[in-house]
PDB file of C-alpha atoms and ligand atoms in Angstrom:
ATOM      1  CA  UNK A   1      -6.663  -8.500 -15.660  1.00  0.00           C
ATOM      2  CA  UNK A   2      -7.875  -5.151 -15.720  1.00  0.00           C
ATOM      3  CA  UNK A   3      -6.830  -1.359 -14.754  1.00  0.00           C
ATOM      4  CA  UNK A   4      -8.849  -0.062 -12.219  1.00  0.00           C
ATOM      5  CA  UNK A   5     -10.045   3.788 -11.799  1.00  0.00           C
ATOM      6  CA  UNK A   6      -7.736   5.158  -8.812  1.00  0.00           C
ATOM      7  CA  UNK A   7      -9.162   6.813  -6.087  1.00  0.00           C
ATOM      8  CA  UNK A   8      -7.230  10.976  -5.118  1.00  0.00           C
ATOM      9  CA  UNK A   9      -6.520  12.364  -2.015  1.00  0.00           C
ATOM     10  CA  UNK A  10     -10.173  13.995  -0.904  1.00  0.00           C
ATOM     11  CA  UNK A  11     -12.189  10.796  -1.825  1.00  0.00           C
ATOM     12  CA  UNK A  12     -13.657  10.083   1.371  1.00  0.00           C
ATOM     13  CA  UNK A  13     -12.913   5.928   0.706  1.00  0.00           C
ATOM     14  CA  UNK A  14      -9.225   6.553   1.080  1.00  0.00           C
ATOM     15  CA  UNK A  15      -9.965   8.010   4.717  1.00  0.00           C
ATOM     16  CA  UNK A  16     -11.806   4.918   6.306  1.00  0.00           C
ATOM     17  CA  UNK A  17     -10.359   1.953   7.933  1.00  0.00           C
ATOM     18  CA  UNK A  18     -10.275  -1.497   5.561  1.00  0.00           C
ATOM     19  CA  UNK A  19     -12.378  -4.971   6.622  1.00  0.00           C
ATOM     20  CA  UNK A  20      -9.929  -7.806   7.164  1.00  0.00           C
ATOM     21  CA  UNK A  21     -10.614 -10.592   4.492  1.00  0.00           C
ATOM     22  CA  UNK A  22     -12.253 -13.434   5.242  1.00  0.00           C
ATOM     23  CA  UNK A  23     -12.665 -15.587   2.445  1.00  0.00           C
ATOM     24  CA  UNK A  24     -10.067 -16.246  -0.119  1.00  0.00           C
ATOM     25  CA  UNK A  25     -11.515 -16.396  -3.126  1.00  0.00           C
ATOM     26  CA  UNK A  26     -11.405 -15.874  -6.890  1.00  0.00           C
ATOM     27  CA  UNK A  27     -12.645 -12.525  -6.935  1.00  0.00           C
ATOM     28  CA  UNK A  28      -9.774 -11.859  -4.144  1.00  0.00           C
ATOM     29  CA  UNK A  29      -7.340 -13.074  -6.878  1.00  0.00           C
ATOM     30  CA  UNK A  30      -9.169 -10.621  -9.656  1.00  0.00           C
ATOM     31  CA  UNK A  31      -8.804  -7.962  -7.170  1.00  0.00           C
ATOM     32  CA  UNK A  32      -5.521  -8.535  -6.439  1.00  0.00           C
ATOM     33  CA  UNK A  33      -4.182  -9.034 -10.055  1.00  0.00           C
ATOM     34  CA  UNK A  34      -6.147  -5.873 -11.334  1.00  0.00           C
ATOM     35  CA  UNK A  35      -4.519  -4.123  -8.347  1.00  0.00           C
ATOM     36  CA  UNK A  36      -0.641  -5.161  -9.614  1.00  0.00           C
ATOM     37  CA  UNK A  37      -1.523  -4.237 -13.023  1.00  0.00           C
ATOM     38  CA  UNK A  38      -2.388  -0.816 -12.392  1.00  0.00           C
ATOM     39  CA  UNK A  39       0.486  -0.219  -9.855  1.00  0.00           C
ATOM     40  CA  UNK A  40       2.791  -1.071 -13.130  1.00  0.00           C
ATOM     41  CA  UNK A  41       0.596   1.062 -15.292  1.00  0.00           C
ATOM     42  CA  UNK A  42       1.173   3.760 -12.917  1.00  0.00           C
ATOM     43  CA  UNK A  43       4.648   2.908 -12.431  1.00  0.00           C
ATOM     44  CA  UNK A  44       3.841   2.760  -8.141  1.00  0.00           C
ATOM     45  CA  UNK A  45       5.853   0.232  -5.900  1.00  0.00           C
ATOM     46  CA  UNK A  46       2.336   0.017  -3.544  1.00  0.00           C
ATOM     47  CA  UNK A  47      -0.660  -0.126  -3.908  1.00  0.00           C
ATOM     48  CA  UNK A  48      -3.528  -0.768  -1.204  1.00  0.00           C
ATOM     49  CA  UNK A  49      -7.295  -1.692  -2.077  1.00  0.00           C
ATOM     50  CA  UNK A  50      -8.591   1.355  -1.075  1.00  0.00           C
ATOM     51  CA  UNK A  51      -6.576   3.344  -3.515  1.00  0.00           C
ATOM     52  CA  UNK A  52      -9.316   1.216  -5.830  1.00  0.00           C
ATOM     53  CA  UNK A  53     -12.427   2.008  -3.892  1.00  0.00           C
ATOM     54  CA  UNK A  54     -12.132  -1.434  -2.253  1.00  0.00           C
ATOM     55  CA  UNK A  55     -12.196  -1.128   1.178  1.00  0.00           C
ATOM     56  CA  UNK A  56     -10.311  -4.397   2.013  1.00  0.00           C
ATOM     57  CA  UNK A  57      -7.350  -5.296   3.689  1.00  0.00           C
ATOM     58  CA  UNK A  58      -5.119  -6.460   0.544  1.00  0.00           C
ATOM     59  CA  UNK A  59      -1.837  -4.849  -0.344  1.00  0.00           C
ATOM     60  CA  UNK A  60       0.408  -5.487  -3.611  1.00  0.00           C
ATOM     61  CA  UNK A  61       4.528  -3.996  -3.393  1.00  0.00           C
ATOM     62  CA  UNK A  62       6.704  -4.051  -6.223  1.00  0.00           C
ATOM     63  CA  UNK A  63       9.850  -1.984  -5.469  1.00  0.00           C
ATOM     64  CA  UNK A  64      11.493  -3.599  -8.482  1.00  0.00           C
ATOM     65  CA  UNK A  65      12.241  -6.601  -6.802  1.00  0.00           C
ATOM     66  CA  UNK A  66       9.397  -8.756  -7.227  1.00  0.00           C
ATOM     67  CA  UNK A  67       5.863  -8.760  -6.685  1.00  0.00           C
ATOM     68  CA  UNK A  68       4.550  -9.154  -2.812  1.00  0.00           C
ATOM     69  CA  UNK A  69       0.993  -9.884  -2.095  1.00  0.00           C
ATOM     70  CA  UNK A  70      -0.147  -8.666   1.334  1.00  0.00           C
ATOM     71  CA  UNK A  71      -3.610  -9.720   3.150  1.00  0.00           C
ATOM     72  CA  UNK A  72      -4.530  -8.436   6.299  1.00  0.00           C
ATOM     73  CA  UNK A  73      -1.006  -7.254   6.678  1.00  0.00           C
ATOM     74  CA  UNK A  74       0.316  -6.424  10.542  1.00  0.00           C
ATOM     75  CA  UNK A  75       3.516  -4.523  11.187  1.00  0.00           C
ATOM     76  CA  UNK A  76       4.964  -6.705  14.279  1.00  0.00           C
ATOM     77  CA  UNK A  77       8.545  -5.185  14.108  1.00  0.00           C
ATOM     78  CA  UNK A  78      10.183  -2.218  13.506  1.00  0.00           C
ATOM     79  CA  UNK A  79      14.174  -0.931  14.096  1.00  0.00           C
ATOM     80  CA  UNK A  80      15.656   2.088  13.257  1.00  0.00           C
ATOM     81  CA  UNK A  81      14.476   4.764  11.424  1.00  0.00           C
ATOM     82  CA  UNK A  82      15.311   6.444   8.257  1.00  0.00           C
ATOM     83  CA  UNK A  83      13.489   9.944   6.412  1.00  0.00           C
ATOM     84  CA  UNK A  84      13.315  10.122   2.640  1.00  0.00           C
ATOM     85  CA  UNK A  85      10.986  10.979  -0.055  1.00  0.00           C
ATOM     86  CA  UNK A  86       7.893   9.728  -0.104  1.00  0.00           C
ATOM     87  CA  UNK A  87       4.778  10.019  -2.535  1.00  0.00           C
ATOM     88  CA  UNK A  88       1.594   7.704  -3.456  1.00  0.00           C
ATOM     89  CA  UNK A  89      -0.432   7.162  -6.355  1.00  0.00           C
ATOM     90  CA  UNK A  90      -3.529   8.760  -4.861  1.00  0.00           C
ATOM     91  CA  UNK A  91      -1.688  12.168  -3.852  1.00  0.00           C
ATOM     92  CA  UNK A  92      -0.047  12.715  -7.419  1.00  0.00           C
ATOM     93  CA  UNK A  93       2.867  15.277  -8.206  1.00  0.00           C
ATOM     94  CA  UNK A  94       3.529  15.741  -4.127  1.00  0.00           C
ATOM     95  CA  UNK A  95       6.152  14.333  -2.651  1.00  0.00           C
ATOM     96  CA  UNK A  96       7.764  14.546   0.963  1.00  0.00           C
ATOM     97  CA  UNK A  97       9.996  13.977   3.190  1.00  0.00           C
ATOM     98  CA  UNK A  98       8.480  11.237   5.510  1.00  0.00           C
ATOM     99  CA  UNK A  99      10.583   9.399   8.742  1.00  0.00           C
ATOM    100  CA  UNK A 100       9.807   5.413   8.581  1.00  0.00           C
ATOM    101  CA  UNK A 101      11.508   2.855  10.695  1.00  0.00           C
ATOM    102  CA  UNK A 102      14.136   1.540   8.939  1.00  0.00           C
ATOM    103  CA  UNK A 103      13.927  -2.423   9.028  1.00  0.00           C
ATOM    104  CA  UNK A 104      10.242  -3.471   9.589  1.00  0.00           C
ATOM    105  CA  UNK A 105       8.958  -6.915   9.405  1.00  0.00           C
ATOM    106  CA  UNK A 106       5.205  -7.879   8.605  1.00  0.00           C
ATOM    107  CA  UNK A 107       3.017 -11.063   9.091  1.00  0.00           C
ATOM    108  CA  UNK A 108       0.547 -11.160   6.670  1.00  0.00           C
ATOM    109  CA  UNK A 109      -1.447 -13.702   4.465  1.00  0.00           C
ATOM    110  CA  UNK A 110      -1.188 -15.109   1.144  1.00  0.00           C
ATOM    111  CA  UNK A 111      -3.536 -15.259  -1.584  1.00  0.00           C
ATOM    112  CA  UNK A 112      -4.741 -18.716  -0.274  1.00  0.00           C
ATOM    113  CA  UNK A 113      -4.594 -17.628   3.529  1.00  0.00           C
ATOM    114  CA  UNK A 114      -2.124 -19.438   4.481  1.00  0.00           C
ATOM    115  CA  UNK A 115      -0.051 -16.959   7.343  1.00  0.00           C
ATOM    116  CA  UNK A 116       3.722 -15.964   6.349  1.00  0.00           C
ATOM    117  CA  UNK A 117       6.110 -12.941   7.674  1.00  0.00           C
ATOM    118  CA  UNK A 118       8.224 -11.330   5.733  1.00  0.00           C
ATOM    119  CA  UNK A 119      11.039  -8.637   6.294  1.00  0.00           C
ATOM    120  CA  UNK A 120      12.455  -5.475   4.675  1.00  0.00           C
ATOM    121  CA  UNK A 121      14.904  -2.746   4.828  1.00  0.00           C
ATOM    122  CA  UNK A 122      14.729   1.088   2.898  1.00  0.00           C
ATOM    123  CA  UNK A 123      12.624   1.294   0.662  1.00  0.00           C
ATOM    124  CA  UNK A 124      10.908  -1.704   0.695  1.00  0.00           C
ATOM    125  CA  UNK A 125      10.459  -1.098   4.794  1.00  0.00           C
ATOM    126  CA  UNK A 126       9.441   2.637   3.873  1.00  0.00           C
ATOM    127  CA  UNK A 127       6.412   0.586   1.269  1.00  0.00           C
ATOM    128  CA  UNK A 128       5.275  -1.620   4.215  1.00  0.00           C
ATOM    129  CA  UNK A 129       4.616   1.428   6.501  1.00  0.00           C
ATOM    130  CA  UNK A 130       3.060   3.435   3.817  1.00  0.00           C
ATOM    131  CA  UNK A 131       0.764   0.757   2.445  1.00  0.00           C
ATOM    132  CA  UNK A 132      -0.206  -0.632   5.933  1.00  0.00           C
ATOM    133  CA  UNK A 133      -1.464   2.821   6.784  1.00  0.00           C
ATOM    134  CA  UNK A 134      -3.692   3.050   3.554  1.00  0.00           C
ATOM    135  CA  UNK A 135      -5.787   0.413   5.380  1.00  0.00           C
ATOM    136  CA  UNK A 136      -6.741   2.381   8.272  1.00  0.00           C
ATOM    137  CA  UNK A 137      -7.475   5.221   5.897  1.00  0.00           C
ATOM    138  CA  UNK A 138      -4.513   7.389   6.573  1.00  0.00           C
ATOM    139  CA  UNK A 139      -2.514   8.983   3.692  1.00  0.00           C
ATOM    140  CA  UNK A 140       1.415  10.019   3.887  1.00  0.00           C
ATOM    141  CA  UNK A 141       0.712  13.689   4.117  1.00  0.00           C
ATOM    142  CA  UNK A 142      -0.173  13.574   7.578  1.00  0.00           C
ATOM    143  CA  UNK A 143       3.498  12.323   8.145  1.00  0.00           C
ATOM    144  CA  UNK A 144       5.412  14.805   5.722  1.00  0.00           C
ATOM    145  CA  UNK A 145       8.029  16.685   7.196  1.00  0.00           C
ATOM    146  CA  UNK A 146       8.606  18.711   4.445  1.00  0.00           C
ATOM    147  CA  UNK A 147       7.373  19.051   1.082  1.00  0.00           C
ATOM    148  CA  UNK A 148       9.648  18.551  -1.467  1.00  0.00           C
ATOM    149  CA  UNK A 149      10.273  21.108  -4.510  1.00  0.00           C
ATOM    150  CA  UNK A 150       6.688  20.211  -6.139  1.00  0.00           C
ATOM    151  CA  UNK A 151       5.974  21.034  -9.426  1.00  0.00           C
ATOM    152  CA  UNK A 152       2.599  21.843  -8.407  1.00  0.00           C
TER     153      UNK A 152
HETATM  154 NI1  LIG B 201      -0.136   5.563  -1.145  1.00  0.00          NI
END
């Protein structure tokens, strides 16, 4: 495994839509292992390929609860809705308040392609939305609210 350089908020690859992957491969598996690994090193809880410069549809969550693997991710439910704080890896320092439904559901694939859904709540619902919308190369600040007390 291997940290990868992340990508900040004007690099034009973090404002372009993803390619849905096709083949399910070993160099998916690198990608998606060198993606986890520098979510922890960051200490994120999401982290989307293009946040790497890959412009891919592959996803990795970790709110502390285990590691989720995403591929070509689709929201197909949402309920609620909740605001909170909200920042991302590629937009460092700034966080904001951000509304997000507040269950969401996804159906996604698995490292091997094989189709699964999966649900969350909070947090973990708030991930899904953010990450989701990292593939079609939009960041959170579009969504903020209101800033919170930065430090910068
Ligand atoms: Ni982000």
């Amino acid at each position: 495994m291997a940290i990868r350089e992340i990508r900040y908020r004007d690099d034009e690859i973090l404002h372009k839509p993803c390619k849905e992957v096709k083949v399910f491969n070993e160099r998916l598996w690198i990608l998606l292992d060198d993606m986890y690994e520098t979510m922890q090193e960051h200490n994120g809880v999401g982290l989307a390929a293009p946040q790497v410069g890959i412009l891919k549809r592959v996803v990795v969550i970790d709110i502390g609860e285990g590691k989720i693997e995403l591929i070509n991710p689709v929201i197909i439910k949402e309920e609620g809705s909740q605001i909170g704080s909200e920042g991302c890896l590629s937009v460092p320092k700034v966080f904001g308040q951000v509304e997000r439904p507040d269950a969401v559901t996804v159906k996604a694939q698995d490292r091997f392609g094989k189709e699964f859904e999966i649900s969350g709540t909070e947090l973990l619902a708030r991930a899904f939305c953010h990450e989701c919308e990292h593939l079609d190369g939009k960041l959170f600040l579009d969504r903020v609210i209101e800033f919170d007390d930065n430090e910068e």
